[in-house]
mmCIF file of C-alpha atoms in Angstrom:
data_model
loop_
_atom_site.group_PDB
_atom_site.id
_atom_site.type_symbol
_atom_site.label_atom_id
_atom_site.label_comp_id
_atom_site.label_asym_id
_atom_site.label_seq_id
_atom_site.Cartn_x
_atom_site.Cartn_y
_atom_site.Cartn_z
ATOM 1 C CA MET W 1 -6.481 74.844 49.188
ATOM 2 C CA PRO W 2 -5.357 73.195 45.556
ATOM 3 C CA ARG W 3 -7.685 73.692 42.761
ATOM 4 C CA CYS W 4 -8.309 71.998 39.278
ATOM 5 C CA SER W 5 -5.620 71.691 36.369
ATOM 6 C CA ILE W 6 -8.304 72.926 33.441
ATOM 7 C CA CYS W 7 -11.035 74.854 35.460
ATOM 8 C CA SER W 8 -9.205 76.504 38.482
ATOM 9 C CA LYS W 9 -12.158 75.077 40.509
ATOM 10 C CA PRO W 10 -11.374 72.671 44.032
ATOM 11 C CA ALA W 11 -9.469 69.766 43.367
ATOM 12 C CA ILE W 12 -10.604 66.480 43.582
ATOM 13 C CA ALA W 13 -7.871 64.288 42.838
ATOM 14 C CA TYR W 14 -4.599 65.009 41.837
ATOM 15 C CA ILE W 15 -3.631 62.386 38.835
ATOM 16 C CA ARG W 16 0.826 61.718 39.750
ATOM 17 C CA TYR W 17 1.430 60.526 36.496
ATOM 18 C CA GLN W 18 0.083 63.904 34.716
ATOM 19 C CA ARG W 19 1.123 65.804 38.359
ATOM 20 C CA LYS W 20 -2.224 67.477 37.731
ATOM 21 C CA TYR W 21 -5.151 68.335 40.199
ATOM 22 C CA LEU W 22 -8.087 67.271 38.568
ATOM 23 C CA CYS W 23 -12.691 69.521 39.754
ATOM 24 C CA ARG W 24 -15.143 66.723 39.552
ATOM 25 C CA ASP W 25 -16.429 67.372 36.278
ATOM 26 C CA HIS W 26 -12.764 67.188 34.689
ATOM 27 C CA TYR W 27 -11.945 64.217 36.754
ATOM 28 C CA ILE W 28 -15.173 62.741 34.170
ATOM 29 C CA GLU W 29 -13.848 63.732 31.671
ATOM 30 C CA PHE W 30 -10.724 62.455 31.809
ATOM 31 C CA ILE W 31 -11.878 59.173 32.454
ATOM 32 C CA GLU W 32 -14.456 59.138 29.935
ATOM 33 C CA ASP W 33 -11.086 60.012 27.115
ATOM 34 C CA LYS W 34 -9.070 57.387 28.479
ATOM 35 C CA VAL W 35 -11.727 54.881 27.667
ATOM 36 C CA ARG W 36 -11.919 56.853 24.255
ATOM 37 C CA ARG W 37 -8.483 56.884 23.419
ATOM 38 C CA ALA W 38 -8.519 52.890 24.600
ATOM 39 C CA LEU W 39 -11.199 52.477 22.133
ATOM 40 C CA ARG W 40 -9.283 54.214 19.474
ATOM 41 C CA LYS W 41 -5.813 53.306 20.073
ATOM 42 C CA TYR W 42 -6.824 49.344 19.584
ATOM 43 C CA LYS W 43 -9.790 49.977 16.916
ATOM 44 C CA MET W 44 -11.755 48.154 19.458
ATOM 45 C CA VAL W 45 -15.239 49.041 18.094
ATOM 46 C CA GLY W 46 -16.849 50.241 15.575
ATOM 47 C CA LYS W 47 -20.556 52.311 14.096
ATOM 48 C CA GLY W 48 -22.883 50.297 13.941
ATOM 49 C CA TYR W 49 -21.232 47.457 16.913
ATOM 50 C CA ARG W 50 -23.484 46.601 19.614
ATOM 51 C CA ILE W 51 -21.805 45.697 22.455
ATOM 52 C CA LEU W 52 -22.666 42.897 25.452
ATOM 53 C CA VAL W 53 -21.313 44.438 28.797
ATOM 54 C CA ALA W 54 -20.877 41.711 30.977
ATOM 55 C CA LEU W 55 -22.585 43.766 34.523
ATOM 56 C CA SER W 56 -20.886 42.200 37.996
ATOM 57 C CA GLY W 57 -22.453 45.113 39.596
ATOM 58 C CA GLY W 58 -19.698 45.787 40.749
ATOM 59 C CA LYS W 59 -17.570 49.306 40.520
ATOM 60 C CA ASP W 60 -15.330 47.825 37.384
ATOM 61 C CA SER W 61 -19.177 46.864 35.471
ATOM 62 C CA SER W 62 -20.456 50.560 36.612
ATOM 63 C CA THR W 63 -18.226 51.945 35.496
ATOM 64 C CA LEU W 64 -17.443 50.538 32.314
ATOM 65 C CA LEU W 65 -21.480 50.987 31.735
ATOM 66 C CA GLY W 66 -21.471 54.406 32.655
ATOM 67 C CA ALA W 67 -17.967 55.522 30.463
ATOM 68 C CA LEU W 68 -19.087 53.429 27.655
ATOM 69 C CA ALA W 69 -22.778 54.937 27.606
ATOM 70 C CA ALA W 70 -21.593 58.407 28.234
ATOM 71 C CA LEU W 71 -19.444 57.893 24.757
ATOM 72 C CA ARG W 72 -22.408 55.772 22.742
ATOM 73 C CA SER W 73 -23.163 59.143 20.676
ATOM 74 C CA GLU W 74 -19.872 60.035 19.859
ATOM 75 C CA PHE W 75 -19.414 56.198 18.628
ATOM 76 C CA GLY W 76 -22.345 54.530 16.677
ATOM 77 C CA TYR W 77 -22.992 51.653 19.187
ATOM 78 C CA GLU W 78 -26.108 50.191 20.905
ATOM 79 C CA LEU W 79 -25.130 49.029 23.959
ATOM 80 C CA VAL W 80 -26.750 45.840 25.818
ATOM 81 C CA ALA W 81 -26.454 44.312 29.027
ATOM 82 C CA VAL W 82 -26.148 41.019 30.585
ATOM 83 C CA HIS W 83 -25.685 39.887 34.447
ATOM 84 C CA ILE W 84 -25.426 36.874 36.221
ATOM 85 C CA ASP W 85 -27.165 36.473 38.596
ATOM 86 C CA LEU W 86 -25.023 33.234 40.678
ATOM 87 C CA GLY W 87 -26.590 32.642 43.381
ATOM 88 C CA ILE W 88 -23.505 33.790 46.214
ATOM 89 C CA TYR W 89 -26.165 34.467 49.458
ATOM 90 C CA GLU W 90 -26.957 38.556 50.445
ATOM 91 C CA TYR W 91 -23.166 39.315 48.019
ATOM 92 C CA SER W 92 -26.076 38.325 44.603
ATOM 93 C CA VAL W 93 -28.704 39.161 45.876
ATOM 94 C CA LYS W 94 -26.672 43.556 46.387
ATOM 95 C CA SER W 95 -24.975 42.509 42.904
ATOM 96 C CA LYS W 96 -28.583 42.152 41.380
ATOM 97 C CA MET W 97 -30.006 45.277 42.274
ATOM 98 C CA ALA W 98 -26.966 47.788 41.364
ATOM 99 C CA ALA W 99 -27.142 45.845 37.801
ATOM 100 C CA GLU W 100 -30.086 46.001 37.968
ATOM 101 C CA GLU W 101 -30.570 49.550 39.318
ATOM 102 C CA LEU W 102 -27.370 50.015 37.105
ATOM 103 C CA ALA W 103 -28.814 49.027 33.759
ATOM 104 C CA LYS W 104 -31.991 51.422 34.538
ATOM 105 C CA LYS W 105 -30.427 53.931 34.653
ATOM 106 C CA LEU W 106 -28.661 54.506 32.078
ATOM 107 C CA GLU W 107 -30.606 52.928 30.072
ATOM 108 C CA VAL W 108 -29.572 50.184 28.264
ATOM 109 C CA PRO W 109 -31.747 46.896 27.973
ATOM 110 C CA LEU W 110 -30.748 44.029 30.443
ATOM 111 C CA ILE W 111 -30.360 40.438 30.101
ATOM 112 C CA GLU W 112 -30.838 38.788 33.300
ATOM 113 C CA VAL W 113 -29.581 34.982 33.775
ATOM 114 C CA PRO W 114 -30.546 33.314 37.313
ATOM 115 C CA LEU W 115 -28.133 30.295 37.928
ATOM 116 C CA SER W 116 -31.258 29.232 40.835
ATOM 117 C CA GLU W 117 -33.511 29.571 37.243
ATOM 118 C CA VAL W 118 -31.778 28.279 34.666
ATOM 119 C CA LEU W 119 -29.441 25.307 35.809
ATOM 120 C CA GLY W 120 -31.713 25.061 39.249
ATOM 121 C CA THR W 121 -28.014 26.146 41.244
ATOM 122 C CA THR W 122 -26.035 27.648 42.551
ATOM 123 C CA ILE W 123 -22.362 28.471 42.427
ATOM 124 C CA PRO W 124 -21.716 27.519 45.430
ATOM 125 C CA GLU W 125 -23.917 24.832 44.955
ATOM 126 C CA LEU W 126 -22.639 24.052 42.192
ATOM 127 C CA ALA W 127 -18.524 23.870 43.501
ATOM 128 C CA ASN W 128 -19.671 21.544 46.027
ATOM 129 C CA LYS W 129 -21.432 19.138 43.385
ATOM 130 C CA GLY W 130 -18.444 19.301 40.688
ATOM 131 C CA ARG W 131 -15.418 18.590 43.821
ATOM 132 C CA ARG W 132 -13.849 22.310 43.110
ATOM 133 C CA PRO W 133 -13.176 25.189 43.217
ATOM 134 C CA PRO W 134 -16.030 27.694 43.714
ATOM 135 C CA CYS W 135 -13.889 30.702 41.882
ATOM 136 C CA SER W 136 -13.004 28.120 39.547
ATOM 137 C CA VAL W 137 -16.593 26.984 38.883
ATOM 138 C CA CYS W 138 -17.691 31.234 38.436
ATOM 139 C CA GLY W 139 -15.252 32.138 36.619
ATOM 140 C CA MET W 140 -16.471 29.584 34.383
ATOM 141 C CA VAL W 141 -19.113 29.714 34.231
ATOM 142 C CA LYS W 142 -19.246 33.927 34.114
ATOM 143 C CA ARG W 143 -16.991 33.896 30.960
ATOM 144 C CA TYR W 144 -19.141 30.469 29.148
ATOM 145 C CA ILE W 145 -22.684 32.560 29.790
ATOM 146 C CA THR W 146 -21.088 35.240 28.918
ATOM 147 C CA ASN W 147 -20.535 34.529 25.853
ATOM 148 C CA ALA W 148 -23.332 32.324 24.973
ATOM 149 C CA ALA W 149 -25.686 35.792 25.631
ATOM 150 C CA ALA W 150 -22.901 38.163 23.309
ATOM 151 C CA VAL W 151 -23.707 35.058 20.714
ATOM 152 C CA GLU W 152 -26.848 34.709 20.738
ATOM 153 C CA VAL W 153 -27.747 38.804 20.397
ATOM 154 C CA GLU W 154 -25.013 38.831 17.632
ATOM 155 C CA ALA W 155 -22.790 41.425 19.602
ATOM 156 C CA ASP W 156 -19.322 42.239 18.010
ATOM 157 C CA ALA W 157 -18.349 42.207 21.365
ATOM 158 C CA VAL W 158 -18.239 41.871 24.939
ATOM 159 C CA ALA W 159 -16.856 44.145 26.644
ATOM 160 C CA LEU W 160 -14.709 43.254 30.655
ATOM 161 C CA GLY W 161 -14.456 45.332 33.671
ATOM 162 C CA HIS W 162 -10.785 44.839 33.411
ATOM 163 C CA ASN W 163 -8.948 47.610 35.317
ATOM 164 C CA ALA W 164 -5.176 48.761 34.551
ATOM 165 C CA ASP W 165 -4.156 47.459 38.115
ATOM 166 C CA ASP W 166 -5.799 43.446 37.541
ATOM 167 C CA LEU W 167 -4.570 43.647 34.108
ATOM 168 C CA ALA W 168 -0.809 43.969 35.530
ATOM 169 C CA VAL W 169 -1.045 41.662 37.862
ATOM 170 C CA TYR W 170 -2.765 38.338 36.537
ATOM 171 C CA ASN W 171 0.508 39.516 33.705
ATOM 172 C CA LEU W 172 2.919 39.672 36.567
ATOM 173 C CA LYS W 173 1.131 36.462 38.299
ATOM 174 C CA SER W 174 1.650 34.820 34.370
ATOM 175 C CA PHE W 175 4.925 35.945 34.668
ATOM 176 C CA LEU W 176 6.258 34.418 37.255
ATOM 177 C CA SER W 177 5.264 30.382 36.350
ATOM 178 C CA GLN W 178 5.558 31.900 32.794
ATOM 179 C CA ASP W 179 2.244 30.631 31.316
ATOM 180 C CA LEU W 180 3.235 32.968 28.575
ATOM 181 C CA GLU W 181 0.021 30.937 26.557
ATOM 182 C CA ALA W 182 -2.042 32.949 29.458
ATOM 183 C CA ILE W 183 0.001 36.983 29.418
ATOM 184 C CA SER W 184 -1.347 36.162 25.048
ATOM 185 C CA LYS W 185 -4.723 37.227 26.520
ATOM 186 C CA LEU W 186 -4.082 39.782 29.058
ATOM 187 C CA GLY W 187 -4.161 42.164 25.531
ATOM 188 C CA PRO W 188 -7.254 44.794 25.004
ATOM 189 C CA LYS W 189 -8.843 42.735 23.014
ATOM 190 C CA THR W 190 -9.224 39.598 21.823
ATOM 191 C CA GLU W 191 -10.687 38.460 17.732
ATOM 192 C CA SER W 192 -13.688 36.885 17.073
ATOM 193 C CA VAL W 193 -13.974 32.729 16.441
ATOM 194 C CA GLU W 194 -16.765 32.810 14.532
ATOM 195 C CA GLU W 195 -20.869 31.677 15.754
ATOM 196 C CA ALA W 196 -18.521 30.125 18.690
ATOM 197 C CA ALA W 197 -16.934 33.094 19.982
ATOM 198 C CA ILE W 198 -16.826 36.748 20.694
ATOM 199 C CA GLY W 199 -14.231 38.520 20.547
ATOM 200 C CA ARG W 200 -13.657 39.984 24.148
ATOM 201 C CA ILE W 201 -12.348 44.249 24.483
ATOM 202 C CA ARG W 202 -11.511 45.932 27.723
ATOM 203 C CA PRO W 203 -12.312 50.281 27.557
ATOM 204 C CA LEU W 204 -11.123 50.190 30.591
ATOM 205 C CA TYR W 205 -6.857 48.745 29.856
ATOM 206 C CA LEU W 206 -5.144 52.371 31.090
ATOM 207 C CA VAL W 207 -7.857 53.215 34.526
ATOM 208 C CA TYR W 208 -6.161 52.190 37.422
ATOM 209 C CA GLU W 209 -8.278 50.623 39.606
ATOM 210 C CA LYS W 210 -8.791 53.199 42.109
ATOM 211 C CA GLU W 211 -9.966 55.664 38.753
ATOM 212 C CA SER W 212 -12.669 53.340 38.318
ATOM 213 C CA PHE W 213 -14.359 53.405 42.425
ATOM 214 C CA LEU W 214 -14.196 56.995 42.276
ATOM 215 C CA TYR W 215 -15.147 57.834 38.985
ATOM 216 C CA ALA W 216 -18.119 55.217 39.340
ATOM 217 C CA TYR W 217 -18.747 57.197 42.981
ATOM 218 C CA LEU W 218 -18.206 61.009 41.498
ATOM 219 C CA LYS W 219 -20.760 59.579 38.337
ATOM 220 C CA GLY W 220 -22.865 58.792 41.424
ATOM 221 C CA LEU W 221 -23.447 55.771 39.248
ATOM 222 C CA PRO W 222 -25.061 51.972 41.376
ATOM 223 C CA PHE W 223 -22.482 49.621 42.159
ATOM 224 C CA LEU W 224 -21.739 47.238 45.030
ATOM 225 C CA HIS W 225 -18.873 47.878 47.248
ATOM 226 C CA GLU W 226 -18.405 44.761 48.341
ATOM 227 C CA GLU W 227 -16.260 42.091 48.131
ATOM 228 C CA CYS W 228 -17.328 38.461 47.486
ATOM 229 C CA PRO W 229 -17.350 35.940 50.537
ATOM 230 C CA PHE W 230 -14.816 33.315 48.484
ATOM 231 C CA VAL W 231 -12.554 35.690 47.991
ATOM 232 C CA ASP W 232 -9.492 33.942 49.450
ATOM 233 C CA HIS W 233 -6.759 36.895 51.391
ATOM 234 C CA ARG W 234 -4.043 34.099 50.833
ATOM 235 C CA GLN W 235 -4.640 34.407 47.252
ATOM 236 C CA MET W 236 -0.644 35.245 44.624
ATOM 237 C CA GLU W 237 -3.986 38.129 43.848
ATOM 238 C CA VAL W 238 -3.922 39.503 46.722
ATOM 239 C CA LYS W 239 0.089 40.213 47.579
ATOM 240 C CA LEU W 240 0.589 41.409 43.821
ATOM 241 C CA LYS W 241 -1.434 43.746 43.858
ATOM 242 C CA GLU W 242 -0.042 45.265 46.910
ATOM 243 C CA VAL W 243 3.473 45.175 45.612
ATOM 244 C CA VAL W 244 1.833 46.689 42.140
ATOM 245 C CA ASN W 245 1.096 50.245 43.946
ATOM 246 C CA SER W 246 4.304 50.379 46.241
ATOM 247 C CA LEU W 247 5.639 50.268 42.736
ATOM 248 C CA GLU W 248 3.461 52.883 41.536
ATOM 249 C CA GLU W 249 3.764 55.205 44.776
ATOM 250 C CA GLU W 250 7.998 54.643 43.692
ATOM 251 C CA ARG W 251 6.943 55.734 40.223
ATOM 252 C CA PRO W 252 3.927 57.352 39.210
ATOM 253 C CA GLY W 253 2.712 55.161 35.520
ATOM 254 C CA MET W 254 4.498 52.009 36.060
ATOM 255 C CA LYS W 255 0.534 50.583 35.217
ATOM 256 C CA ILE W 256 0.336 52.496 32.765
ATOM 257 C CA GLN W 257 3.628 51.888 31.073
ATOM 258 C CA MET W 258 3.173 47.899 31.822
ATOM 259 C CA MET W 259 -0.593 47.939 29.906
ATOM 260 C CA SER W 260 0.527 49.932 26.891
ATOM 261 C CA LYS W 261 4.210 48.034 26.492
ATOM 262 C CA LEU W 262 2.539 44.841 26.577
ATOM 263 C CA ALA W 263 0.091 46.352 24.157
ATOM 264 C CA LEU W 264 2.252 46.878 21.765
ATOM 265 C CA ARG W 265 4.058 43.151 22.115
ATOM 266 C CA ILE W 266 1.098 40.893 22.751
ATOM 267 C CA LYS W 267 1.756 39.480 19.613
ATOM 268 C CA ASP W 268 4.998 37.732 20.488
ATOM 269 C CA TYR W 269 3.120 36.157 23.003
ATOM 270 C CA PRO W 270 2.801 32.067 22.221
ATOM 271 C CA LYS W 271 0.048 31.576 21.879
ATOM 272 C CA PRO W 272 -2.724 28.943 23.737
ATOM 273 C CA GLN W 273 -1.667 25.719 21.488
ATOM 274 C CA GLY W 274 -4.788 22.630 20.322
ATOM 275 C CA LYS W 275 -7.638 23.518 18.657
ATOM 276 C CA ILE W 276 -10.425 24.992 18.038
ATOM 277 C CA GLY W 277 -13.607 22.958 18.032
ATOM 278 C CA ARG W 278 -16.811 23.408 19.138
ATOM 279 C CA CYS W 279 -19.271 21.377 21.229
ATOM 280 C CA LYS W 280 -21.594 18.488 21.038
ATOM 281 C CA TYR W 281 -23.634 19.380 23.250
ATOM 282 C CA CYS W 282 -23.866 23.494 22.970
ATOM 283 C CA GLY W 283 -21.978 24.170 19.693
ATOM 284 C CA LEU W 284 -19.762 27.420 21.455
ATOM 285 C CA ILE W 285 -16.245 27.380 21.295
ATOM 286 C CA THR W 286 -14.007 24.717 22.913
ATOM 287 C CA GLY W 287 -9.983 22.918 22.776
ATOM 288 C CA GLY W 288 -11.887 19.925 23.258
ATOM 289 C CA ASP W 289 -15.236 17.642 21.400
ATOM 290 C CA VAL W 290 -16.677 19.121 24.786
ATOM 291 C CA CYS W 291 -16.654 23.172 26.488
ATOM 292 C CA SER W 292 -15.893 23.304 30.266
ATOM 293 C CA PHE W 293 -19.076 24.028 30.954
ATOM 294 C CA CYS W 294 -21.159 20.286 30.008
ATOM 295 C CA ARG W 295 -18.306 18.790 31.001
ATOM 296 C CA LEU W 296 -18.879 20.326 34.688
ATOM 297 C CA THR W 297 -23.438 20.758 34.481
ATOM 298 C CA LYS W 298 -22.890 17.046 32.763
ATOM 299 C CA LYS W 299 -21.348 16.015 35.665
ATOM 300 C CA ALA W 300 -22.252 17.980 38.558
ATOM 301 C CA LEU W 301 -25.940 18.363 37.388
ATOM 302 C CA GLY W 302 -26.669 14.678 35.504
ATOM 303 C CA GLU W 303 -27.389 16.571 32.187
ATOM 304 C CA PRO W 304 -24.939 19.092 30.061
ATOM 305 C CA MET W 305 -26.807 22.983 30.182
ATOM 306 C CA GLY W 306 -25.213 24.800 27.929
ATOM 307 C CA PRO W 307 -28.048 24.138 25.531
ATOM 308 C CA LYS W 308 -30.045 25.192 27.686
ATOM 309 C CA VAL W 309 -29.008 27.884 28.329
ATOM 310 C CA ARG W 310 -28.479 28.882 24.924
ATOM 311 C CA GLU W 311 -32.396 28.024 25.121
ATOM 312 C CA TYR W 312 -33.426 31.103 27.773
ATOM 313 C CA ILE W 313 -31.073 34.071 26.562
ATOM 314 C CA ARG W 314 -32.464 33.050 23.081
ATOM 315 C CA SER W 315 -35.750 33.731 24.387
ATOM 316 C CA LYS W 316 -35.591 36.695 26.566
ATOM 317 C CA ALA W 317 -33.294 38.575 24.054
ATOM 318 C CA LEU W 318 -36.011 37.849 21.861
ATOM 319 C CA LYS W 319 -38.511 39.101 25.158
ATOM 320 C CA LEU W 320 -36.173 42.907 25.081
ATOM 321 C CA GLY W 321 -36.279 42.966 21.566
ATOM 322 C CA LEU W 322 -32.352 42.800 20.541
ATOM 323 C CA ILE W 323 -33.393 39.441 18.257
ATOM 324 C CA PRO W 324 -34.144 39.492 15.612
ATOM 325 C CA ARG W 325 -30.961 42.145 15.232
ATOM 326 C CA ARG W 326 -31.680 44.563 12.909
ATOM 327 C CA LEU W 327 -28.946 45.936 11.359
ATOM 328 C CA MET E 1 -5.521 72.939 68.521
ATOM 329 C CA ALA E 2 -5.724 70.449 71.074
ATOM 330 C CA ARG E 3 -5.604 66.641 71.156
ATOM 331 C CA GLY E 4 -8.437 64.413 70.084
ATOM 332 C CA LEU E 5 -9.656 62.203 67.723
ATOM 333 C CA ILE E 6 -10.719 61.196 64.353
ATOM 334 C CA LYS E 7 -13.633 59.107 63.970
ATOM 335 C CA ALA E 8 -13.890 57.356 60.518
ATOM 336 C CA LYS E 9 -16.385 54.686 59.712
ATOM 337 C CA MET E 10 -14.465 51.933 56.891
ATOM 338 C CA LEU E 11 -14.781 50.901 54.144
ATOM 339 C CA PRO E 12 -17.038 48.378 52.490
ATOM 340 C CA GLU E 13 -16.304 46.605 56.041
ATOM 341 C CA GLY E 14 -18.638 49.392 57.277
ATOM 342 C CA LYS E 15 -16.596 49.268 61.100
ATOM 343 C CA GLU E 16 -16.597 52.457 63.041
ATOM 344 C CA VAL E 17 -12.332 53.867 64.488
ATOM 345 C CA GLU E 18 -10.823 56.044 66.123
ATOM 346 C CA PHE E 19 -8.025 57.901 65.757
ATOM 347 C CA GLU E 20 -6.509 59.477 68.930
ATOM 348 C CA VAL E 21 -4.033 62.747 66.395
ATOM 349 C CA GLU E 22 -1.915 65.534 68.229
ATOM 350 C CA LYS E 23 -2.614 68.303 66.330
ATOM 351 C CA PRO E 24 -4.844 67.882 62.124
ATOM 352 C CA VAL E 25 -3.344 65.554 59.980
ATOM 353 C CA LYS E 26 -2.378 65.076 57.187
ATOM 354 C CA VAL E 27 -4.844 63.108 54.308
ATOM 355 C CA SER E 28 -2.339 60.435 53.320
ATOM 356 C CA ASP E 29 -1.030 60.011 56.817
ATOM 357 C CA LEU E 30 -3.930 59.452 57.924
ATOM 358 C CA LEU E 31 -5.031 56.310 55.528
ATOM 359 C CA LYS E 32 -0.778 55.519 57.541
ATOM 360 C CA MET E 33 -2.405 55.114 59.594
ATOM 361 C CA ALA E 34 -5.086 53.036 59.078
ATOM 362 C CA GLY E 35 -2.379 50.124 57.375
ATOM 363 C CA LEU E 36 -4.051 51.786 53.933
ATOM 364 C CA SER E 37 -2.021 52.998 50.286
ATOM 365 C CA SER E 38 -2.966 56.017 48.474
ATOM 366 C CA GLU E 39 -3.155 53.985 45.516
ATOM 367 C CA THR E 40 -6.001 51.873 46.812
ATOM 368 C CA ALA E 41 -8.003 53.533 49.509
ATOM 369 C CA VAL E 42 -9.888 57.127 49.061
ATOM 370 C CA VAL E 43 -11.387 59.566 52.339
ATOM 371 C CA ILE E 44 -14.135 61.083 52.341
ATOM 372 C CA ARG E 45 -16.017 63.835 53.869
ATOM 373 C CA ASP E 46 -18.910 65.139 53.280
ATOM 374 C CA GLY E 47 -19.027 62.642 50.419
ATOM 375 C CA THR E 48 -16.212 64.955 49.192
ATOM 376 C CA PRO E 49 -12.709 62.996 48.270
ATOM 377 C CA LEU E 50 -9.678 64.371 49.819
ATOM 378 C CA LEU E 51 -6.837 65.113 48.473
ATOM 379 C CA GLU E 52 -4.017 63.228 50.260
ATOM 380 C CA THR E 53 -2.318 66.732 51.076
ATOM 381 C CA ASP E 54 -5.502 67.511 52.590
ATOM 382 C CA VAL E 55 -5.817 67.796 56.064
ATOM 383 C CA VAL E 56 -8.375 65.798 58.439
ATOM 384 C CA LYS E 57 -8.822 68.082 61.855
ATOM 385 C CA PRO E 58 -9.448 65.509 65.327
ATOM 386 C CA GLY E 59 -13.034 66.877 66.810
ATOM 387 C CA GLU E 60 -13.901 65.708 62.853
ATOM 388 C CA ARG E 61 -15.595 62.403 60.086
ATOM 389 C CA VAL E 62 -14.915 61.109 57.221
ATOM 390 C CA GLU E 63 -15.073 57.452 55.368
ATOM 391 C CA ILE E 64 -11.840 56.128 54.525
ATOM 392 C CA VAL E 65 -13.170 53.349 51.906
ATOM 393 C CA ARG E 66 -10.789 50.346 50.823
ATOM 394 C CA VAL E 67 -11.033 50.196 46.577
ATOM 395 C CA LEU E 68 -11.310 46.909 46.030
ATOM 396 C CA SER E 69 -12.573 43.845 43.350
ATOM 397 C CA GLY E 70 -15.945 42.187 44.057
ATOM 398 C CA GLY E 71 -14.267 38.488 42.883
ATOM 399 C CA ALA E 72 -12.539 36.845 40.437
ATOM 400 C CA LYS E 73 -12.249 38.333 37.414
ATOM 401 C CA VAL E 74 -9.630 36.748 35.014
#
């Protein structure tokens, strides 16, 4: 029976690109060390930072919050989590339960934003009324609300659970369509725009999807392991993930190399053109006069809902004692 | 050892599947039989993740987990 390369206990994982076996405890340490190195190398956090963690309830956000919580005292940052109840039937009910359980277990304050309460609607309805595909509406709504929450709680960074597999796939997809501006957004972190957008960090930049699953599983962190009912298996991302992983099987470490090199070259990619402005309704970042969220909600619900979302989050943050922020 | 069945619960779908095998099989082969890659799937026995080189015997029960993301993220 293979033994852990560090302590000789029975191994539960083999890290092919490092040719080492690990037991449960050293596996957990291995992943936390990857996150630690990414936080340091890419200067993602500082002492006294308030990090807002976007919690979907899935394995990656669970691993993200778990690893960040484990490194909390070492780096001296504070964690706040936000969960958006998207109203996608049973899937959202279960996601919410997992997010609540996780935040409680790790003692992280959780801001919950149920769309049915804040907007009086859900993602499927909003997509229908706005005549847009649900996945595109969902992505935009999540980005908007997460950023709005970060602005309201005066966070220094938003942490996202994108793993190396996700990013490798988006990198390839953008490359295939020569959307180089999209690649410029796939680095380990993005910068803030004062009072309008909070910079995003990706602490799982070098963590593989399977590693993320095993970490959450072995650590006993609550997470929902289900697919959203709207996932379309014909999507290019699904095919590209297979391609990336068959390459990884032949060339162990390929995904890490791709991400490390992308981080080095990210500045060479062209940034999206156009001015950065503020939405005339909600005041948050936009490329025009009105942000995508206010535009969609105005079209679908008859009213730009950005200000209401911000007000809702503010009142939740007040109740949780998160604002005014004491530095 | 005589031929027999390996019973597997396929997750996240929850479907029960049986694999008829002639002899004990390596986890990497079991994953191939299930049409999955070891880069994106994990075999778990009694709550413990197995290595690709570990062996599953006829008569044993395992969980085969397809590792996935819930939905679009970027």
